[in-house]
Short mmCIF file of C-alpha atoms and ligand atoms in Angstrom, two decimals:
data_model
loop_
_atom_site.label_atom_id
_atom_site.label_comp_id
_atom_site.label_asym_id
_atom_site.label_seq_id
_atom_site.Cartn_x
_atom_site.Cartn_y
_atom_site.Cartn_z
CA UNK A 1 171.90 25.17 -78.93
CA UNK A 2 168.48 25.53 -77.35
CA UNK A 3 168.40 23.82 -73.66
CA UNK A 4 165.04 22.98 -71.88
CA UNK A 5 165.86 22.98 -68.46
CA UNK A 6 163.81 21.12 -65.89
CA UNK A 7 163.41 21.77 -62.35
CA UNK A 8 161.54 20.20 -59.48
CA UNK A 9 163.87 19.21 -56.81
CA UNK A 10 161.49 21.09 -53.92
CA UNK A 11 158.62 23.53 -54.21
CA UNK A 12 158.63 25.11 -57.44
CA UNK A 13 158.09 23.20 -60.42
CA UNK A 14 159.84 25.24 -63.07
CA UNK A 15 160.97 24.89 -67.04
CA UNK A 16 163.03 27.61 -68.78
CA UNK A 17 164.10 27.55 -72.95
CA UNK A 18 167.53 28.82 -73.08
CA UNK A 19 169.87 29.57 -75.74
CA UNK A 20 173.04 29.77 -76.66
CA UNK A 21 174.22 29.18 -72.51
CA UNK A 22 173.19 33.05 -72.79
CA UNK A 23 169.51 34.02 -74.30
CA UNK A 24 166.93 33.18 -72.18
CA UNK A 25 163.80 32.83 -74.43
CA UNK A 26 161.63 31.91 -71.48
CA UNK A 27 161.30 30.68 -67.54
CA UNK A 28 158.11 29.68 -66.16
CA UNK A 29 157.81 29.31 -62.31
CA UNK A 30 154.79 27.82 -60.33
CA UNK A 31 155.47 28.13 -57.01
CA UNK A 32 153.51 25.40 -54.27
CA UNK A 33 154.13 28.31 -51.65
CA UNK A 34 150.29 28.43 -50.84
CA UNK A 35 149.97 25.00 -50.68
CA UNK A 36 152.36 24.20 -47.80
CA UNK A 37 151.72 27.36 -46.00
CA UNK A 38 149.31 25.79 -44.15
CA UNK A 39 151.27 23.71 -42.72
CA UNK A 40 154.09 25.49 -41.43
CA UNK A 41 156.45 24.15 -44.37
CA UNK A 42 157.08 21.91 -47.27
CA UNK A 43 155.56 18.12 -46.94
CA UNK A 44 157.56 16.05 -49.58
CA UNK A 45 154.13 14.16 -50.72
CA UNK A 46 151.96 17.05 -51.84
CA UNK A 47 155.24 18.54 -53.42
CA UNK A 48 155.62 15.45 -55.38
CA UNK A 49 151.82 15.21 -56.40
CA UNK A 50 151.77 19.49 -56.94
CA UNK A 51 154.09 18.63 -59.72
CA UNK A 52 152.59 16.34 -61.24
CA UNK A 53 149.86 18.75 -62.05
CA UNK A 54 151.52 21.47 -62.49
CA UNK A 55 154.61 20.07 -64.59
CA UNK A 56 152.61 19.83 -67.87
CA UNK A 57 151.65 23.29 -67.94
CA UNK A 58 154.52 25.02 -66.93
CA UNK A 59 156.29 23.04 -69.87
CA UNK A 60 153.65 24.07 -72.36
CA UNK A 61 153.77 27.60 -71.14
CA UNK A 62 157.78 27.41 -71.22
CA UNK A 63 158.01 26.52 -75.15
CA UNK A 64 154.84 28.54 -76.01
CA UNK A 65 156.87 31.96 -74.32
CA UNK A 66 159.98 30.81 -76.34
CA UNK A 67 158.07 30.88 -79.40
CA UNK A 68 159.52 26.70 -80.27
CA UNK A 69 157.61 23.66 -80.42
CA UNK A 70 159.69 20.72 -79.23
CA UNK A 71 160.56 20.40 -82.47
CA UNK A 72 162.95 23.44 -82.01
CA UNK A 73 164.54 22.00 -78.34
CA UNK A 74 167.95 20.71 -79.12
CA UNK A 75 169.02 19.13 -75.33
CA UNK A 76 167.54 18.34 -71.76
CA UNK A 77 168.41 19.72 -68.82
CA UNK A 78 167.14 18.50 -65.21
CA UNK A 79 167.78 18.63 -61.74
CA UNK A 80 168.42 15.00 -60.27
CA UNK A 81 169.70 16.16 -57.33
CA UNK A 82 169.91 17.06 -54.55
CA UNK A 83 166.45 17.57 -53.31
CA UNK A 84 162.93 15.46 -52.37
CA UNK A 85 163.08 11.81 -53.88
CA UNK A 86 159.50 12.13 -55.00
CA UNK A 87 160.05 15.30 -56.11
CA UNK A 88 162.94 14.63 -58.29
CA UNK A 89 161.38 11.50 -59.64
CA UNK A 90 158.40 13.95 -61.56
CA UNK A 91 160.82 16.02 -63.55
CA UNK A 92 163.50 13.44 -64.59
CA UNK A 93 160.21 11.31 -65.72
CA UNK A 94 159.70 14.05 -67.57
CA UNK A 95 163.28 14.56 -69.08
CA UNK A 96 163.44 11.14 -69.85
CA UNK A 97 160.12 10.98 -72.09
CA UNK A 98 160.87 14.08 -73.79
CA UNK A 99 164.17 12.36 -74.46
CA UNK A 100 163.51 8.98 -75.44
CA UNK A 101 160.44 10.53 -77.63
CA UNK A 102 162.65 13.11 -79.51
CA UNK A 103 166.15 11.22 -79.59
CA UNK A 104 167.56 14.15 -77.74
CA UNK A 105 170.55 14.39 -75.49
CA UNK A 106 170.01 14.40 -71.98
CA UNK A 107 172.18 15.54 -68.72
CA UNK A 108 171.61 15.61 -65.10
CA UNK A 109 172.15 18.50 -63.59
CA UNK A 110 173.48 19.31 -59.95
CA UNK A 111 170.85 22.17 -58.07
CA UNK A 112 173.47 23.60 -56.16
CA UNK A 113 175.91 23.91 -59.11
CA UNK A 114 172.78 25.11 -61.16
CA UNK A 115 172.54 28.16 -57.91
CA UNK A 116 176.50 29.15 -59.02
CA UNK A 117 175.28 29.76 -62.31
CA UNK A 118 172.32 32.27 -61.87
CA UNK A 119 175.01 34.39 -61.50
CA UNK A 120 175.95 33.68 -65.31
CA UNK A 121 172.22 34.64 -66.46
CA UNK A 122 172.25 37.82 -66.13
CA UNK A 123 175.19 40.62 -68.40
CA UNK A 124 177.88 40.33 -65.80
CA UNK A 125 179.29 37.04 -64.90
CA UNK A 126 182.30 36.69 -62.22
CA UNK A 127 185.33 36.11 -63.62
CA UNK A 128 186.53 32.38 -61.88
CA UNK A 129 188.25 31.68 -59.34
CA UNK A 130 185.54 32.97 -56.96
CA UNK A 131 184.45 32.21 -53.21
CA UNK A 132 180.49 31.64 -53.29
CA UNK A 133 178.13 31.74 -50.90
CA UNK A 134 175.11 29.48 -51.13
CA UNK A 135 172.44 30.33 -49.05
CA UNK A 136 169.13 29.09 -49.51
CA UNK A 137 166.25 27.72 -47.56
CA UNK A 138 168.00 23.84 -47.44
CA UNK A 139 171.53 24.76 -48.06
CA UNK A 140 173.47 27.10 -46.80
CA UNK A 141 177.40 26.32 -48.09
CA UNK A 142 180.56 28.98 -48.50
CA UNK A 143 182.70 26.87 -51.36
CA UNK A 144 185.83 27.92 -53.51
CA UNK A 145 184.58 27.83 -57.12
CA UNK A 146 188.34 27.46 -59.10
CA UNK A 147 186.98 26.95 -62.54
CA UNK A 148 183.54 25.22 -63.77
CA UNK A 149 183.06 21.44 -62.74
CA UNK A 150 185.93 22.56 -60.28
CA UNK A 151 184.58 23.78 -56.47
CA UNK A 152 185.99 22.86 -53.24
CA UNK A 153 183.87 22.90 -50.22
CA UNK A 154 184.76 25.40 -47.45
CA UNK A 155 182.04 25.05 -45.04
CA UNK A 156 178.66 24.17 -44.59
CA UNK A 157 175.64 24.49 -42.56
CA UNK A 158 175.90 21.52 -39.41
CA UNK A 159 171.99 21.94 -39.08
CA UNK A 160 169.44 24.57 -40.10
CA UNK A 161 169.86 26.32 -43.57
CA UNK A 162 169.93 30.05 -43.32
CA UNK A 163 166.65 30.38 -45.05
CA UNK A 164 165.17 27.44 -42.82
CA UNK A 165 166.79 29.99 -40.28
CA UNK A 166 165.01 32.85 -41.66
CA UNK A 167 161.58 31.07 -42.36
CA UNK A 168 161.42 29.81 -38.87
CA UNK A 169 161.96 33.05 -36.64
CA UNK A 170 159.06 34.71 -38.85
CA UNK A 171 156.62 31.72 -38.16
CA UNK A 172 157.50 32.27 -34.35
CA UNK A 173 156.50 35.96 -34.95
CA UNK A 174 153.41 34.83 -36.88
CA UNK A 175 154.72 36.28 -40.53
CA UNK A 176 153.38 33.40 -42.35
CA UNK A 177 155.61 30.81 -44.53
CA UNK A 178 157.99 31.08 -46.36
CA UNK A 179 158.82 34.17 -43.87
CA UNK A 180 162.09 34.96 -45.12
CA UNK A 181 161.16 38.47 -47.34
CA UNK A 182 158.82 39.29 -44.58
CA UNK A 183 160.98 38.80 -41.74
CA UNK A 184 163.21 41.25 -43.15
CA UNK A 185 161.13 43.52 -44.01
CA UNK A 186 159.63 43.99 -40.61
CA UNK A 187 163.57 44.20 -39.19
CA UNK A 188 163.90 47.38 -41.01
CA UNK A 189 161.71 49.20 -38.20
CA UNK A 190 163.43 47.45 -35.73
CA UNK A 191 165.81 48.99 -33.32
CA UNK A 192 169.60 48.04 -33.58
CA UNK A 193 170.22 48.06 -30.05
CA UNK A 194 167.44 46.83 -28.20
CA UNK A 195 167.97 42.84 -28.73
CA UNK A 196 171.77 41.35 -29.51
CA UNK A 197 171.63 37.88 -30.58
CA UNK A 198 174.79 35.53 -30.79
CA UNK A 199 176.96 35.17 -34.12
CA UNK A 200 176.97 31.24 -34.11
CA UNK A 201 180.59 29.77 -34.40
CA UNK A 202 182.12 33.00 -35.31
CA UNK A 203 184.65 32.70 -32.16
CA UNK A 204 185.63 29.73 -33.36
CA UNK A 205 188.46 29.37 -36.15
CA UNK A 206 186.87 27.30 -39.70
CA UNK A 207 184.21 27.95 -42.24
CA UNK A 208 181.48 26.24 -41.11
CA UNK A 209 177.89 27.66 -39.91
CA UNK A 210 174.83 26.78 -37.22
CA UNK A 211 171.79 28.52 -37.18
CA UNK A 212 169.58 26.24 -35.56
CA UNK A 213 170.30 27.81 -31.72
CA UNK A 214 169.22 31.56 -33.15
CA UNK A 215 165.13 30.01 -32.93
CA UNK A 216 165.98 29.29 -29.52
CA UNK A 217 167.13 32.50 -28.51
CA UNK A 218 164.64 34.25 -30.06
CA UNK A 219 162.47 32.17 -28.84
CA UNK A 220 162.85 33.07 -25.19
CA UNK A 221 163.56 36.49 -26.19
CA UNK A 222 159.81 36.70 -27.52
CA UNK A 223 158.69 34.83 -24.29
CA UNK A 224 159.91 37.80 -21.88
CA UNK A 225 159.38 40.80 -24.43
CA UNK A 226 156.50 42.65 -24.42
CA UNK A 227 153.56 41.84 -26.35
CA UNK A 228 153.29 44.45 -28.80
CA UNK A 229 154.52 45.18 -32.55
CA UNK A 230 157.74 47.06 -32.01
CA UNK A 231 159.34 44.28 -29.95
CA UNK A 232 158.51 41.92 -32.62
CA UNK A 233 160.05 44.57 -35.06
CA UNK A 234 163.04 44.91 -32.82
CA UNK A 235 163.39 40.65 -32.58
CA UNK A 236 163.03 40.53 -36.22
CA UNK A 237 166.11 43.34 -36.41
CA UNK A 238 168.13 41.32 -34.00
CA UNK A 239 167.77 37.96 -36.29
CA UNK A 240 168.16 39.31 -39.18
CA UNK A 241 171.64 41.19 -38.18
CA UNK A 242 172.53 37.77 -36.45
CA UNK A 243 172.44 36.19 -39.50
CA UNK A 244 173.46 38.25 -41.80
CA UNK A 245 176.81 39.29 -40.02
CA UNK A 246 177.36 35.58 -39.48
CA UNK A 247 177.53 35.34 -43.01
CA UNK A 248 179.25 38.10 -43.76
CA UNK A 249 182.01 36.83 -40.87
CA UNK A 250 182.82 33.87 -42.56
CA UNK A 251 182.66 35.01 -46.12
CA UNK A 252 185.20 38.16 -44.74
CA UNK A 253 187.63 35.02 -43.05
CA UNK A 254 187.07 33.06 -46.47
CA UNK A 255 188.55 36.12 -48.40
CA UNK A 256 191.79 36.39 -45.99
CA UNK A 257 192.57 32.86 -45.97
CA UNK A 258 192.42 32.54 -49.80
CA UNK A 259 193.58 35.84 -50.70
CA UNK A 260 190.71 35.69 -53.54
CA UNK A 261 188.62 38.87 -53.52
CA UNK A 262 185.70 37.90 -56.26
CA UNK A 263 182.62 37.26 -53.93
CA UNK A 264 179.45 35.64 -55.04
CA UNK A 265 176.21 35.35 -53.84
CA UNK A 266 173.46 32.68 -54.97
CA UNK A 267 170.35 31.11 -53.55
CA UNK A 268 167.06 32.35 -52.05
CA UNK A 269 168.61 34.47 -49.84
CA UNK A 270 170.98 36.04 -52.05
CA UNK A 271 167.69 38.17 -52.59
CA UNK A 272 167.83 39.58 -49.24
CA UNK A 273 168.19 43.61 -49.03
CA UNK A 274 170.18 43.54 -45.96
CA UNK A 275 173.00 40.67 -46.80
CA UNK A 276 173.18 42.41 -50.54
CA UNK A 277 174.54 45.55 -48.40
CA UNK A 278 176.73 44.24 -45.82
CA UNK A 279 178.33 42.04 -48.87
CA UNK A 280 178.76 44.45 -50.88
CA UNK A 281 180.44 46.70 -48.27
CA UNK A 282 182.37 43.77 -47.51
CA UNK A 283 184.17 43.63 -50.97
CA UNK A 284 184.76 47.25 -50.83
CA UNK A 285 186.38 47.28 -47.30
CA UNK A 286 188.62 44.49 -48.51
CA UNK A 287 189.48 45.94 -52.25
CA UNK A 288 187.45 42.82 -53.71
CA UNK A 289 184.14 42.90 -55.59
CA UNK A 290 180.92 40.87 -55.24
CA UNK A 291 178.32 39.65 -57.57
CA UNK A 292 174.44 38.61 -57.34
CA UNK A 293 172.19 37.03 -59.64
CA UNK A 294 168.85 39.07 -60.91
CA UNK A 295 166.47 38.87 -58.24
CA UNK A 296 164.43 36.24 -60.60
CA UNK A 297 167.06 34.03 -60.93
CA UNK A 298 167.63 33.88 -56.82
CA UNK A 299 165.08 31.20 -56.20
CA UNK A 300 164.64 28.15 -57.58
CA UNK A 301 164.07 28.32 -61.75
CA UNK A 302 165.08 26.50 -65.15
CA UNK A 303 166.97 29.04 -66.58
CA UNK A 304 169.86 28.05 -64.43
CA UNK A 305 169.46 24.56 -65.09
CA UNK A 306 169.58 24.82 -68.51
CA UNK A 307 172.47 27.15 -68.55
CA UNK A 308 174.43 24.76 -66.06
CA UNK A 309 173.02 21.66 -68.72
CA UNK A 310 174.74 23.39 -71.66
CA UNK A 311 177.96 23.82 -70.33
CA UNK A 312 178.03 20.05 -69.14
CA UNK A 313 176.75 19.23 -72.70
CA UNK A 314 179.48 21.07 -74.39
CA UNK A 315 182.02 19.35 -71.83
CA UNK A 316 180.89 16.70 -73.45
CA UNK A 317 178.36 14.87 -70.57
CA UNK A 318 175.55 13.16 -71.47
CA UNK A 319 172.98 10.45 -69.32
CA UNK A 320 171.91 7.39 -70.85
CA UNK A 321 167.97 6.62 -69.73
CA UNK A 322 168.72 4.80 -66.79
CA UNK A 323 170.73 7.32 -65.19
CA UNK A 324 169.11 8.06 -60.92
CA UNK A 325 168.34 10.81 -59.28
CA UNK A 326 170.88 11.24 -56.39
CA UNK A 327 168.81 12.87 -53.14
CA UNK A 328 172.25 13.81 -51.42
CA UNK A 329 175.21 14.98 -53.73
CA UNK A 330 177.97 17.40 -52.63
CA UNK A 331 179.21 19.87 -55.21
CA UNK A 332 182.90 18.32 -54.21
CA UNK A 333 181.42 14.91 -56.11
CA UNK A 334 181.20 17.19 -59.55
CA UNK A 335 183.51 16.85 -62.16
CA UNK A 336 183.30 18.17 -65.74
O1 KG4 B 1 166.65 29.00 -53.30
P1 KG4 B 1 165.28 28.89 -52.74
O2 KG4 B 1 164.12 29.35 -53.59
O3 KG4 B 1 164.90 27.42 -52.38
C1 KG4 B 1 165.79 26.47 -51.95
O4 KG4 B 1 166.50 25.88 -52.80
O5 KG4 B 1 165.82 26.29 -50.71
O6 KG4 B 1 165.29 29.68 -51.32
C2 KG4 B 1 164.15 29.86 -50.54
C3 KG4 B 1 164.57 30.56 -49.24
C4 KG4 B 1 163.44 30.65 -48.21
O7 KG4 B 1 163.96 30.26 -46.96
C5 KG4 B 1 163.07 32.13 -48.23
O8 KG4 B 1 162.56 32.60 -46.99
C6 KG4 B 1 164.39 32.78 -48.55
O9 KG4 B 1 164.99 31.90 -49.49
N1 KG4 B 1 164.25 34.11 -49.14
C7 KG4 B 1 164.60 35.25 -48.52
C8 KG4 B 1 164.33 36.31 -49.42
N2 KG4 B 1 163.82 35.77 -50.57
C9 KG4 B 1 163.79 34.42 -50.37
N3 KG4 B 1 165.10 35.46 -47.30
C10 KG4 B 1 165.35 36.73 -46.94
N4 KG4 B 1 165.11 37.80 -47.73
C11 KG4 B 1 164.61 37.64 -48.97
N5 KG4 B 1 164.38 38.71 -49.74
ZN1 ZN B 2 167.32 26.04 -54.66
#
């Protein structure tokens, strides 16, 4: 069965042809990064109005690459939530058209869930049950993934995402948005032992996170160091490590109070050099293994929509026209 998958839930406005749940004949990405760089982050109205220009296109482009008309799409896939109302609103118009227009079936698609199953796009899936780790720039979530349709929460984020986290210590050092990839790469000449921030709720027993007092510190941190490049390079260091080891904390506590030892990794982040090594030692230290999706398939794309469409499909889900985009929607509220 050949899935178009439809995403536009934030910043990227994205459409993927994929086959089979496996063969992905094509994923097309425009990202609005430029746009909202100037100011500082993502504003929900030019998102929505970016895809709307862009959403045509990047469809066109998306069954051009997979060598099908629409004659040759067999289902719709598309993210109705969670994410930006207005944003939402663009693709599911979208999926709904194409639907009504070619009598095909249709199925909403949770973004989160759709982040678990990157990790099914590329030749080595995790066998289930699994602990995940979602860490992206608005979500940043540890669940238990039993079986598909089947994940129980164990923690969340009380504030910022770890991304968000990310993104905002490299404004503060004037890296530009979104500052995650640059961040860390400017920690890697920074010195281990010069700054030490806090690991945020690590003393504490649970599974939950909070990033948003790591701006703070290195905030004043900045403030009193001196003004030159390697103290930024040495702030950046102490961040990144901050976070990263937080994460690592938890998902290490996650293992021992489960006993499971299959470790996955999903969401922008998931990209990062420096959290792909610590996890990965991680799983070694504790006899386990752990998986990540192809750097592609880290951010936001329709490949993992459409994969995460067809298994829904085959479970035998399907939307009638009318069905809502949900802005807020837990993975616990998922059911196959
Ligand atoms: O999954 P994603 O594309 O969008 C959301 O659904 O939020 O994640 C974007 C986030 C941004 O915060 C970005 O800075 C971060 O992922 N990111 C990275 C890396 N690549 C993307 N952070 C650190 N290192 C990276 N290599
Ligand atoms: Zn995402």
């Amino acid at each position: 069965m050949k899935v178009l998958g439809i995403e536009t839930s934030c910043d990227e406005t994205a459409a993927a042809v994929v086959e089979g749940g496996k063969h992905i004949l094509s994923s097309i990405v425009a990202s609005q990064v430029e746009l909202h760089a100037r100011y500082g982050g993502i504003v929900p109205e030019v998102a929505s109005r970016q895809h709307v220009l862009t959403i045509l296109p990047v469809l066109e482009r998306a069954l051009g690459e997979a060598g099908v008309g629409l004659e040759g799409v067999e289902a719709i896939a598309v993210t109705s939530g969670p994410g930006l109302p207005g944003s939402l609103l663009v693709g599911m118009s979208l999926a709904k058209a194409l639907a009504l227009a070619r009598r095909l079936p249709l199925v909403g698609v949770n973004h989160l869930e759709a982040h678990l199953y990157s990790l099914w796009l590329a030749g080595n899936p995790p066998p289930l049950p699994a602990l995940a780790l979602l860490v992206s720039g608005g979500h940043t979530e540890l669940v238990l993934m039993r079986d598909h349709g089947d994940i129980q929460p164990l923690g969340r984020t009380r504030d910022d995402a770890a991304g968000e986290a990310l993104d905002k210590a490299a404004r503060l050092l004037g890296l530009g948005y979104p500052g995650g990839p640059a961040l860390s790469a400017l920690a890697e000449s920074g010195r281990p032992d010069r700054y030490h921030f806090p690991r945020p709720m690590t003393n504490k027993p649970g599974l939950d996170f909070s990033f948003s007092g790591l701006k703070t510190h290195a905030l004043l941190t900045l403030e009193k160091a001196p003004d030159n490049p390697q103290s930024r390079a040495d702030i950046a260091r102490a961040f990144v490590d901050a976070v990263v080891e937080t994460l690592v904390i938890k998902c290490r506590r996650a293992m021992e109070e489960t006993g499971i030892r299959t470790l996955v990794a999903a969401g922008g982040v998931s990209a990062n050099r420096q959290l792909r090594e610590h996890l990965t030692s991680l799983a070694g230290n504790m006899g386990g293994e752990v998986y990540f999706p192809r750097l592609e398939f880290c951010t936001d794309n329709g490949a993992m929509i459409a994969y995460a469409g067809y298994l829904r499909l085959k479970a035998g889900q399907q939307e009638p026209l009318s069905f809502s985009a949900r802005a807020r929607w837990n993975m616990e509220e998922l059911s196959i």
